[in-house]
Amino acid sequence: MRKRVLSGMQPSGLLHLGNWLGALENFKALQADYDCFFFVADWHALSTNYEHTDKIKDYSRELLVDWLAAGIDPQRSTVFIQSHVPEHAILHLLLSMIIPIPWLERNPTYKEKQEQLAERDLSTYGFLGYPVLQAADILLYKPEFVPVGKDQLPHLELTREIARRFNSLYRPVFPEPKDKLTEFPRVLGTDGRKMSKSYGNTINLSDAEPVVRRKLKTMVTDPARVRRHDPGNPEVCPVFDFHKIFSTRETIAQVDRDCRTAAIGCIDCKTLVADRMVERLTPIWEGRAALTATPGRVEEIVRDGARRAAAVARQTLEDVKGAMKI
Ligand code: SF4
């Protein structure tokens, strides 16, 4: 039996290079050694977007297409949509009966997100309780590991606290999931800030080649390099960060040298990295095209995924109900 790993992603927009190089490449690698459950967390998207739900279905589908095109293998991994497995909602309800409200109010992202998204009214029951839904998502599958970045460690700790509280109130049902700390590479957007949908500076996996090239062409560089013959500093240039990700060691060394002596211009430098990026993205574009050309394929995969996920989730829920004597 391979150890189980579970991870989800919210369908809150189109996947970009940051998501791909961070989460998705990690998902792909995990498949070799673990029994993976990957789900689209569409109910979580409601917690901050309950007023604008018109895109959630489309984004969920796009997310799945990107996952599959980027190498998530539905034969090896269980790929599903959260709302297709209603056991998530049932466990969320049952857990919500035992969670003290102060646990949720002290969740660091609760206040932080309310401040970040000040234009939205997030004083809702669903937003406060989203860590309980998250705990239900995880605990239903009793995974050995949950891949997380450092900033998500407090969330996983809350899931463990919820598991402990349930186990001590009734009887041990939930093993405590361990974190699988994941390093995410720094991926900057076209404006030099962290790549993020909310900054509008992304290069998306669904962008066609000309769009990728155009976005790179207009990308900011070392601001001190005003004229072609001005020497530059690659360390302060986000294009050079892309070289570090996509180019060969020789090219990186050459760009590093040539930028500092102005032997290369920014346009040529960007073309070099665009070529490498296009090379890496081409298999994903081909995968996306193949999925789009086969109507019903994505739906078939998630139907099968939901069936496999529900088989596990139902069993856990039976244990939970047994322990709670309901
Ligand atoms: S030559 Fe390349 S690394 Fe140097 S400033 Fe221009 S784009 Fe950036």
mmCIF file of C-alpha atoms and ligand atoms in Angstrom:
data_model
loop_
_atom_site.group_PDB
_atom_site.id
_atom_site.type_symbol
_atom_site.label_atom_id
_atom_site.label_comp_id
_atom_site.label_asym_id
_atom_site.label_seq_id
_atom_site.Cartn_x
_atom_site.Cartn_y
_atom_site.Cartn_z
ATOM 1 C CA MET A 1 0.000 0.000 0.000
ATOM 2 C CA ARG A 2 1.370 3.369 -0.984
ATOM 3 C CA LYS A 3 0.999 6.202 1.508
ATOM 4 C CA ARG A 4 -1.796 8.624 0.728
ATOM 5 C CA VAL A 5 -1.336 12.306 -0.080
ATOM 6 C CA LEU A 6 -4.119 14.828 -0.584
ATOM 7 C CA SER A 7 -4.108 18.319 -1.994
ATOM 8 C CA GLY A 8 -6.614 20.739 -3.472
ATOM 9 C CA MET A 9 -6.709 23.999 -5.397
ATOM 10 C CA GLN A 10 -9.358 26.673 -5.566
ATOM 11 C CA PRO A 11 -10.782 27.471 -8.995
ATOM 12 C CA SER A 12 -10.329 31.195 -8.568
ATOM 13 C CA GLY A 13 -8.777 31.974 -11.948
ATOM 14 C CA LEU A 14 -6.638 30.614 -14.750
ATOM 15 C CA LEU A 15 -3.501 28.750 -13.685
ATOM 16 C CA HIS A 16 -0.279 30.641 -14.268
ATOM 17 C CA LEU A 17 3.413 29.807 -14.319
ATOM 18 C CA GLY A 18 3.656 30.352 -10.559
ATOM 19 C CA ASN A 19 0.960 27.736 -9.895
ATOM 20 C CA TRP A 20 2.524 25.371 -12.395
ATOM 21 C CA LEU A 21 6.107 25.578 -11.158
ATOM 22 C CA GLY A 22 5.026 25.566 -7.531
ATOM 23 C CA ALA A 23 2.035 23.337 -6.877
ATOM 24 C CA LEU A 24 1.496 21.460 -10.126
ATOM 25 C CA GLU A 25 5.042 20.240 -10.710
ATOM 26 C CA ASN A 26 4.964 19.026 -7.120
ATOM 27 C CA PHE A 27 1.648 17.192 -7.690
ATOM 28 C CA LYS A 28 3.181 15.515 -10.711
ATOM 29 C CA ALA A 29 6.257 14.364 -8.798
ATOM 30 C CA LEU A 30 4.206 12.995 -5.888
ATOM 31 C CA GLN A 31 2.404 10.582 -8.191
ATOM 32 C CA ALA A 32 5.508 8.421 -8.458
ATOM 33 C CA ASP A 33 5.560 7.498 -4.774
ATOM 34 C CA TYR A 34 2.140 8.175 -3.274
ATOM 35 C CA ASP A 35 -1.501 7.338 -3.657
ATOM 36 C CA CYS A 36 -2.594 10.860 -4.603
ATOM 37 C CA PHE A 37 -5.983 12.529 -4.213
ATOM 38 C CA PHE A 38 -6.180 15.882 -6.005
ATOM 39 C CA PHE A 39 -9.355 17.895 -5.885
ATOM 40 C CA VAL A 40 -10.749 21.154 -7.200
ATOM 41 C CA ALA A 41 -11.991 23.031 -4.145
ATOM 42 C CA ASP A 42 -15.000 24.736 -5.729
ATOM 43 C CA TRP A 43 -16.906 25.172 -2.447
ATOM 44 C CA HIS A 44 -13.869 26.953 -1.030
ATOM 45 C CA ALA A 45 -14.040 29.414 -3.893
ATOM 46 C CA LEU A 46 -17.481 30.371 -2.585
ATOM 47 C CA SER A 47 -16.073 31.443 0.773
ATOM 48 C CA THR A 48 -14.604 34.622 -0.747
ATOM 49 C CA ASN A 49 -16.528 34.793 -4.037
ATOM 50 C CA TYR A 50 -20.090 34.023 -3.013
ATOM 51 C CA GLU A 51 -21.339 37.147 -4.782
ATOM 52 C CA HIS A 52 -19.696 36.315 -8.106
ATOM 53 C CA THR A 53 -20.160 32.642 -8.804
ATOM 54 C CA ASP A 54 -20.563 32.801 -12.576
ATOM 55 C CA LYS A 55 -16.931 31.827 -13.309
ATOM 56 C CA ILE A 56 -16.461 29.005 -10.771
ATOM 57 C CA LYS A 57 -17.615 26.218 -13.119
ATOM 58 C CA ASP A 58 -15.495 27.448 -16.031
ATOM 59 C CA TYR A 59 -12.434 27.910 -13.844
ATOM 60 C CA SER A 60 -12.915 24.433 -12.365
ATOM 61 C CA ARG A 61 -12.892 22.948 -15.833
ATOM 62 C CA GLU A 62 -9.895 24.999 -16.933
ATOM 63 C CA LEU A 63 -8.038 23.940 -13.807
ATOM 64 C CA LEU A 64 -8.681 20.291 -14.586
ATOM 65 C CA VAL A 65 -7.570 20.726 -18.192
ATOM 66 C CA ASP A 66 -4.345 22.365 -16.979
ATOM 67 C CA TRP A 67 -3.725 19.630 -14.407
ATOM 68 C CA LEU A 68 -4.213 16.849 -16.900
ATOM 69 C CA ALA A 69 -2.213 18.600 -19.626
ATOM 70 C CA ALA A 70 0.611 19.249 -17.151
ATOM 71 C CA GLY A 71 0.957 15.570 -16.304
ATOM 72 C CA ILE A 72 -1.544 14.686 -13.579
ATOM 73 C CA ASP A 73 -2.380 11.129 -14.520
ATOM 74 C CA PRO A 74 -5.972 10.118 -13.682
ATOM 75 C CA GLN A 75 -4.987 6.444 -13.854
ATOM 76 C CA ARG A 76 -2.543 6.898 -10.999
ATOM 77 C CA SER A 77 -4.213 9.732 -9.086
ATOM 78 C CA THR A 78 -7.794 10.323 -7.990
ATOM 79 C CA VAL A 79 -8.817 13.616 -9.558
ATOM 80 C CA PHE A 80 -12.169 15.062 -8.560
ATOM 81 C CA ILE A 81 -14.265 18.120 -7.822
ATOM 82 C CA GLN A 82 -15.099 18.742 -4.159
ATOM 83 C CA SER A 83 -18.797 19.438 -4.748
ATOM 84 C CA HIS A 84 -19.181 16.099 -6.562
ATOM 85 C CA VAL A 85 -18.488 14.312 -3.278
ATOM 86 C CA PRO A 86 -21.184 15.543 -0.838
ATOM 87 C CA GLU A 87 -19.491 13.721 2.052
ATOM 88 C CA HIS A 88 -17.252 16.825 2.309
ATOM 89 C CA ALA A 89 -20.300 18.913 3.255
ATOM 90 C CA ILE A 90 -21.633 16.318 5.688
ATOM 91 C CA LEU A 91 -18.338 15.987 7.549
ATOM 92 C CA HIS A 92 -18.005 19.776 7.565
ATOM 93 C CA LEU A 93 -21.383 20.006 9.267
ATOM 94 C CA LEU A 94 -20.558 17.338 11.837
ATOM 95 C CA LEU A 95 -17.160 18.852 12.649
ATOM 96 C CA SER A 96 -18.673 22.323 12.933
ATOM 97 C CA MET A 97 -20.636 21.079 15.938
ATOM 98 C CA ILE A 98 -17.447 20.550 17.949
ATOM 99 C CA ILE A 99 -15.187 23.434 16.890
ATOM 100 C CA PRO A 100 -14.901 26.316 19.361
ATOM 101 C CA ILE A 101 -15.378 29.620 17.540
ATOM 102 C CA PRO A 102 -12.204 31.176 19.073
ATOM 103 C CA TRP A 103 -10.144 28.532 17.230
ATOM 104 C CA LEU A 104 -11.451 29.946 13.971
ATOM 105 C CA GLU A 105 -11.170 33.580 14.979
ATOM 106 C CA ARG A 106 -7.493 33.187 15.845
ATOM 107 C CA ASN A 107 -6.734 31.658 12.431
ATOM 108 C CA PRO A 108 -4.117 34.127 11.100
ATOM 109 C CA THR A 109 -5.526 34.242 7.554
ATOM 110 C CA TYR A 110 -9.023 35.094 8.799
ATOM 111 C CA LYS A 111 -8.100 38.691 9.666
ATOM 112 C CA GLU A 112 -5.441 38.987 6.986
ATOM 113 C CA LYS A 113 -7.763 38.066 4.137
ATOM 114 C CA GLN A 114 -10.531 40.278 5.440
ATOM 115 C CA GLU A 115 -8.060 43.171 5.275
ATOM 116 C CA GLN A 116 -6.714 42.194 1.847
ATOM 117 C CA LEU A 117 -10.203 41.825 0.407
ATOM 118 C CA ALA A 118 -11.681 44.827 2.219
ATOM 119 C CA GLU A 119 -14.050 45.515 -0.708
ATOM 120 C CA ARG A 120 -15.887 42.233 -0.025
ATOM 121 C CA ASP A 121 -18.084 41.478 2.955
ATOM 122 C CA LEU A 122 -16.332 38.503 4.520
ATOM 123 C CA SER A 123 -18.146 38.626 7.824
ATOM 124 C CA THR A 124 -19.889 35.409 6.820
ATOM 125 C CA TYR A 125 -20.360 32.103 8.550
ATOM 126 C CA GLY A 126 -18.843 30.273 5.565
ATOM 127 C CA PHE A 127 -15.684 32.384 5.543
ATOM 128 C CA LEU A 128 -15.117 32.020 9.279
ATOM 129 C CA GLY A 129 -15.681 28.279 9.011
ATOM 130 C CA TYR A 130 -13.602 27.572 5.926
ATOM 131 C CA PRO A 131 -10.816 25.890 7.993
ATOM 132 C CA VAL A 132 -13.471 23.406 9.151
ATOM 133 C CA LEU A 133 -14.343 22.609 5.545
ATOM 134 C CA GLN A 134 -10.628 22.310 4.858
ATOM 135 C CA ALA A 135 -10.278 19.898 7.781
ATOM 136 C CA ALA A 136 -13.212 17.865 6.456
ATOM 137 C CA ASP A 137 -11.601 17.772 2.976
ATOM 138 C CA ILE A 138 -8.414 16.378 4.455
ATOM 139 C CA LEU A 139 -9.680 14.106 7.216
ATOM 140 C CA LEU A 140 -12.187 12.317 4.964
ATOM 141 C CA TYR A 141 -9.276 10.678 3.167
ATOM 142 C CA LYS A 142 -7.068 10.042 6.212
ATOM 143 C CA PRO A 143 -3.946 11.019 4.260
ATOM 144 C CA GLU A 144 -0.482 10.396 5.641
ATOM 145 C CA PHE A 145 0.746 13.700 4.206
ATOM 146 C CA VAL A 146 -0.561 17.028 3.010
ATOM 147 C CA PRO A 147 1.848 19.040 0.820
ATOM 148 C CA VAL A 148 2.007 22.603 2.148
ATOM 149 C CA GLY A 149 4.081 25.733 1.864
ATOM 150 C CA LYS A 150 5.419 27.263 5.101
ATOM 151 C CA ASP A 151 2.607 29.820 5.211
ATOM 152 C CA GLN A 152 -0.028 27.072 5.280
ATOM 153 C CA LEU A 153 1.404 25.230 8.271
ATOM 154 C CA PRO A 154 -0.993 26.928 10.755
ATOM 155 C CA HIS A 155 -3.959 25.651 8.695
ATOM 156 C CA LEU A 156 -2.746 22.102 8.847
ATOM 157 C CA GLU A 157 -2.118 22.440 12.566
ATOM 158 C CA LEU A 158 -5.736 23.512 12.970
ATOM 159 C CA THR A 159 -6.818 20.385 11.069
ATOM 160 C CA ARG A 160 -4.738 18.299 13.467
ATOM 161 C CA GLU A 161 -6.321 20.066 16.462
ATOM 162 C CA ILE A 162 -9.758 19.329 15.029
ATOM 163 C CA ALA A 163 -8.807 15.665 14.544
ATOM 164 C CA ARG A 164 -7.526 15.480 18.128
ATOM 165 C CA ARG A 165 -10.674 17.074 19.496
ATOM 166 C CA PHE A 166 -12.885 14.632 17.599
ATOM 167 C CA ASN A 167 -10.776 11.642 18.618
ATOM 168 C CA SER A 168 -10.854 12.601 22.292
ATOM 169 C CA LEU A 169 -14.572 13.479 22.361
ATOM 170 C CA TYR A 170 -15.691 10.227 20.702
ATOM 171 C CA ARG A 171 -13.099 7.660 19.740
ATOM 172 C CA PRO A 172 -10.000 7.706 17.551
ATOM 173 C CA VAL A 173 -11.150 7.898 13.947
ATOM 174 C CA PHE A 174 -8.743 10.350 12.378
ATOM 175 C CA PRO A 175 -4.984 9.880 12.110
ATOM 176 C CA GLU A 176 -3.241 13.251 12.296
ATOM 177 C CA PRO A 177 -2.016 14.239 8.828
ATOM 178 C CA LYS A 178 1.647 15.223 8.618
ATOM 179 C CA ASP A 179 2.908 18.127 6.580
ATOM 180 C CA LYS A 180 5.036 17.562 3.557
ATOM 181 C CA LEU A 181 6.855 20.869 3.366
ATOM 182 C CA THR A 182 7.229 22.027 -0.178
ATOM 183 C CA GLU A 183 9.617 24.683 -1.443
ATOM 184 C CA PHE A 184 7.996 26.895 -4.039
ATOM 185 C CA PRO A 185 10.349 28.615 -6.482
ATOM 186 C CA ARG A 186 10.134 32.402 -6.655
ATOM 187 C CA VAL A 187 8.170 33.235 -9.795
ATOM 188 C CA LEU A 188 7.826 36.905 -10.605
ATOM 189 C CA GLY A 189 5.153 38.393 -12.804
ATOM 190 C CA THR A 190 5.580 40.625 -15.827
ATOM 191 C CA ASP A 191 5.671 43.723 -13.605
ATOM 192 C CA GLY A 192 8.394 42.348 -11.331
ATOM 193 C CA ARG A 193 6.080 41.662 -8.375
ATOM 194 C CA LYS A 194 5.161 38.150 -7.257
ATOM 195 C CA MET A 195 3.152 36.489 -10.030
ATOM 196 C CA SER A 196 -0.456 36.684 -8.938
ATOM 197 C CA LYS A 197 -3.896 36.867 -10.548
ATOM 198 C CA SER A 198 -4.745 39.819 -8.338
ATOM 199 C CA TYR A 199 -1.860 41.871 -9.787
ATOM 200 C CA GLY A 200 -2.808 41.078 -13.390
ATOM 201 C CA ASN A 201 0.838 40.193 -14.122
ATOM 202 C CA THR A 202 0.526 36.500 -14.951
ATOM 203 C CA ILE A 203 1.587 34.294 -17.826
ATOM 204 C CA ASN A 204 -1.117 31.630 -17.931
ATOM 205 C CA LEU A 205 -0.776 28.015 -18.991
ATOM 206 C CA SER A 206 -3.697 28.614 -21.331
ATOM 207 C CA ASP A 207 -2.019 31.604 -23.031
ATOM 208 C CA ALA A 208 -1.177 30.876 -26.662
ATOM 209 C CA GLU A 209 2.436 31.185 -27.832
ATOM 210 C CA PRO A 210 2.051 34.713 -29.321
ATOM 211 C CA VAL A 211 0.490 35.905 -26.058
ATOM 212 C CA VAL A 212 3.360 34.463 -24.001
ATOM 213 C CA ARG A 213 5.896 36.129 -26.297
ATOM 214 C CA ARG A 214 4.038 39.445 -26.192
ATOM 215 C CA LYS A 215 3.817 39.391 -22.390
ATOM 216 C CA LEU A 216 7.537 38.693 -22.130
ATOM 217 C CA LYS A 217 8.346 41.451 -24.598
ATOM 218 C CA THR A 218 6.624 44.041 -22.419
ATOM 219 C CA MET A 219 8.009 42.661 -19.168
ATOM 220 C CA VAL A 220 9.881 45.077 -16.905
ATOM 221 C CA THR A 221 13.681 44.708 -16.709
ATOM 222 C CA ASP A 222 16.442 46.364 -14.702
ATOM 223 C CA PRO A 223 15.040 49.930 -14.441
ATOM 224 C CA ALA A 224 18.583 51.362 -14.590
ATOM 225 C CA ARG A 225 19.004 49.974 -18.105
ATOM 226 C CA VAL A 226 17.423 52.836 -20.002
ATOM 227 C CA ARG A 227 19.446 52.766 -23.231
ATOM 228 C CA ARG A 228 20.758 49.765 -25.166
ATOM 229 C CA HIS A 229 24.385 50.485 -24.202
ATOM 230 C CA ASP A 230 23.648 50.906 -20.466
ATOM 231 C CA PRO A 231 25.087 47.973 -18.525
ATOM 232 C CA GLY A 232 22.471 46.110 -16.496
ATOM 233 C CA ASN A 233 22.252 44.153 -13.292
ATOM 234 C CA PRO A 234 20.555 40.779 -13.866
ATOM 235 C CA GLU A 235 20.056 40.289 -10.140
ATOM 236 C CA VAL A 236 17.385 42.994 -10.077
ATOM 237 C CA CYS A 237 15.763 41.923 -13.353
ATOM 238 C CA PRO A 238 12.711 39.597 -13.289
ATOM 239 C CA VAL A 239 13.534 38.361 -16.806
ATOM 240 C CA PHE A 240 16.738 36.922 -15.400
ATOM 241 C CA ASP A 241 14.644 35.035 -12.836
ATOM 242 C CA PHE A 242 12.921 33.331 -15.762
ATOM 243 C CA HIS A 243 16.327 32.468 -17.233
ATOM 244 C CA LYS A 244 17.203 30.806 -13.937
ATOM 245 C CA ILE A 245 14.076 28.670 -14.252
ATOM 246 C CA PHE A 246 14.008 27.900 -17.963
ATOM 247 C CA SER A 247 17.472 28.354 -19.489
ATOM 248 C CA THR A 248 20.522 26.125 -19.455
ATOM 249 C CA ARG A 249 23.362 26.813 -17.055
ATOM 250 C CA GLU A 250 25.521 28.066 -19.952
ATOM 251 C CA THR A 251 22.868 30.528 -21.130
ATOM 252 C CA ILE A 252 22.331 31.818 -17.587
ATOM 253 C CA ALA A 253 26.070 32.409 -17.188
ATOM 254 C CA GLN A 254 26.267 34.074 -20.584
ATOM 255 C CA VAL A 255 23.287 36.377 -19.941
ATOM 256 C CA ASP A 256 24.719 37.249 -16.545
ATOM 257 C CA ARG A 257 27.981 38.325 -18.214
ATOM 258 C CA ASP A 258 26.522 39.976 -21.290
ATOM 259 C CA CYS A 259 23.897 41.950 -19.385
ATOM 260 C CA ARG A 260 26.534 43.486 -17.108
ATOM 261 C CA THR A 261 28.640 44.590 -20.091
ATOM 262 C CA ALA A 262 25.661 45.551 -22.270
ATOM 263 C CA ALA A 263 26.780 42.938 -24.811
ATOM 264 C CA ILE A 264 23.189 41.783 -25.042
ATOM 265 C CA GLY A 265 20.075 43.942 -25.357
ATOM 266 C CA CYS A 266 16.913 43.286 -23.375
ATOM 267 C CA ILE A 267 14.885 42.376 -26.482
ATOM 268 C CA ASP A 268 17.350 39.631 -27.446
ATOM 269 C CA CYS A 269 17.608 38.481 -23.863
ATOM 270 C CA LYS A 270 13.816 38.169 -23.655
ATOM 271 C CA THR A 271 13.663 36.275 -26.963
ATOM 272 C CA LEU A 272 16.184 33.767 -25.606
ATOM 273 C CA VAL A 273 14.073 33.048 -22.542
ATOM 274 C CA ALA A 274 10.808 33.097 -24.509
ATOM 275 C CA ASP A 275 12.155 30.319 -26.753
ATOM 276 C CA ARG A 276 12.973 28.129 -23.746
ATOM 277 C CA MET A 277 9.662 28.889 -22.061
ATOM 278 C CA VAL A 278 7.739 28.031 -25.230
ATOM 279 C CA GLU A 279 9.666 24.758 -25.455
ATOM 280 C CA ARG A 280 8.606 23.805 -21.912
ATOM 281 C CA LEU A 281 5.022 24.936 -22.404
ATOM 282 C CA THR A 282 4.486 23.222 -25.759
ATOM 283 C CA PRO A 283 3.672 19.763 -24.298
ATOM 284 C CA ILE A 284 1.106 21.436 -22.017
ATOM 285 C CA TRP A 285 -0.469 23.267 -24.949
ATOM 286 C CA GLU A 286 -0.582 20.009 -26.893
ATOM 287 C CA GLY A 287 -2.182 18.251 -23.924
ATOM 288 C CA ARG A 288 -4.751 21.025 -23.609
ATOM 289 C CA ALA A 289 -5.550 20.812 -27.324
ATOM 290 C CA ALA A 290 -5.963 17.021 -27.150
ATOM 291 C CA LEU A 291 -8.368 17.296 -24.211
ATOM 292 C CA THR A 292 -10.365 20.028 -25.881
ATOM 293 C CA ALA A 293 -10.595 17.884 -29.034
ATOM 294 C CA THR A 294 -12.133 15.014 -27.050
ATOM 295 C CA PRO A 295 -15.502 16.233 -25.790
ATOM 296 C CA GLY A 296 -16.588 14.621 -22.559
ATOM 297 C CA ARG A 297 -13.102 13.354 -21.616
ATOM 298 C CA VAL A 298 -12.614 15.727 -18.677
ATOM 299 C CA GLU A 299 -16.137 15.021 -17.417
ATOM 300 C CA GLU A 300 -15.483 11.286 -17.653
ATOM 301 C CA ILE A 301 -12.257 11.656 -15.638
ATOM 302 C CA VAL A 302 -13.905 13.629 -12.850
ATOM 303 C CA ARG A 303 -16.886 11.289 -12.749
ATOM 304 C CA ASP A 304 -14.549 8.395 -12.231
ATOM 305 C CA GLY A 305 -12.503 10.425 -9.721
ATOM 306 C CA ALA A 306 -15.622 11.325 -7.719
ATOM 307 C CA ARG A 307 -16.645 7.664 -7.653
ATOM 308 C CA ARG A 308 -13.230 6.613 -6.318
ATOM 309 C CA ALA A 309 -13.060 9.498 -3.824
ATOM 310 C CA ALA A 310 -16.616 8.874 -2.585
ATOM 311 C CA ALA A 311 -15.806 5.215 -1.881
ATOM 312 C CA VAL A 312 -13.113 6.326 0.596
ATOM 313 C CA ALA A 313 -15.087 9.303 1.940
ATOM 314 C CA ARG A 314 -18.204 7.206 2.595
ATOM 315 C CA GLN A 315 -16.219 4.721 4.646
ATOM 316 C CA THR A 316 -14.725 7.490 6.804
ATOM 317 C CA LEU A 317 -18.134 9.047 7.276
ATOM 318 C CA GLU A 318 -19.502 5.708 8.459
ATOM 319 C CA ASP A 319 -16.680 5.590 11.053
ATOM 320 C CA VAL A 320 -17.504 9.163 12.097
ATOM 321 C CA LYS A 321 -21.204 8.490 12.471
ATOM 322 C CA GLY A 322 -20.453 5.294 14.380
ATOM 323 C CA ALA A 323 -18.160 7.177 16.757
ATOM 324 C CA MET A 324 -20.766 9.925 17.242
ATOM 325 C CA LYS A 325 -23.540 7.358 17.643
ATOM 326 C CA ILE A 326 -25.768 8.951 15.015
HETATM 327 S S1 SF4 B 1 19.675 41.977 -20.597
HETATM 328 FE FE1 SF4 B 1 18.240 40.495 -19.761
HETATM 329 S S2 SF4 B 1 18.825 40.284 -17.631
HETATM 330 FE FE2 SF4 B 1 19.756 42.152 -18.358
HETATM 331 S S3 SF4 B 1 18.293 43.770 -17.836
HETATM 332 FE FE3 SF4 B 1 17.866 43.128 -19.941
HETATM 333 S S4 SF4 B 1 16.303 41.587 -19.770
HETATM 334 FE FE4 SF4 B 1 17.224 41.830 -17.745
#
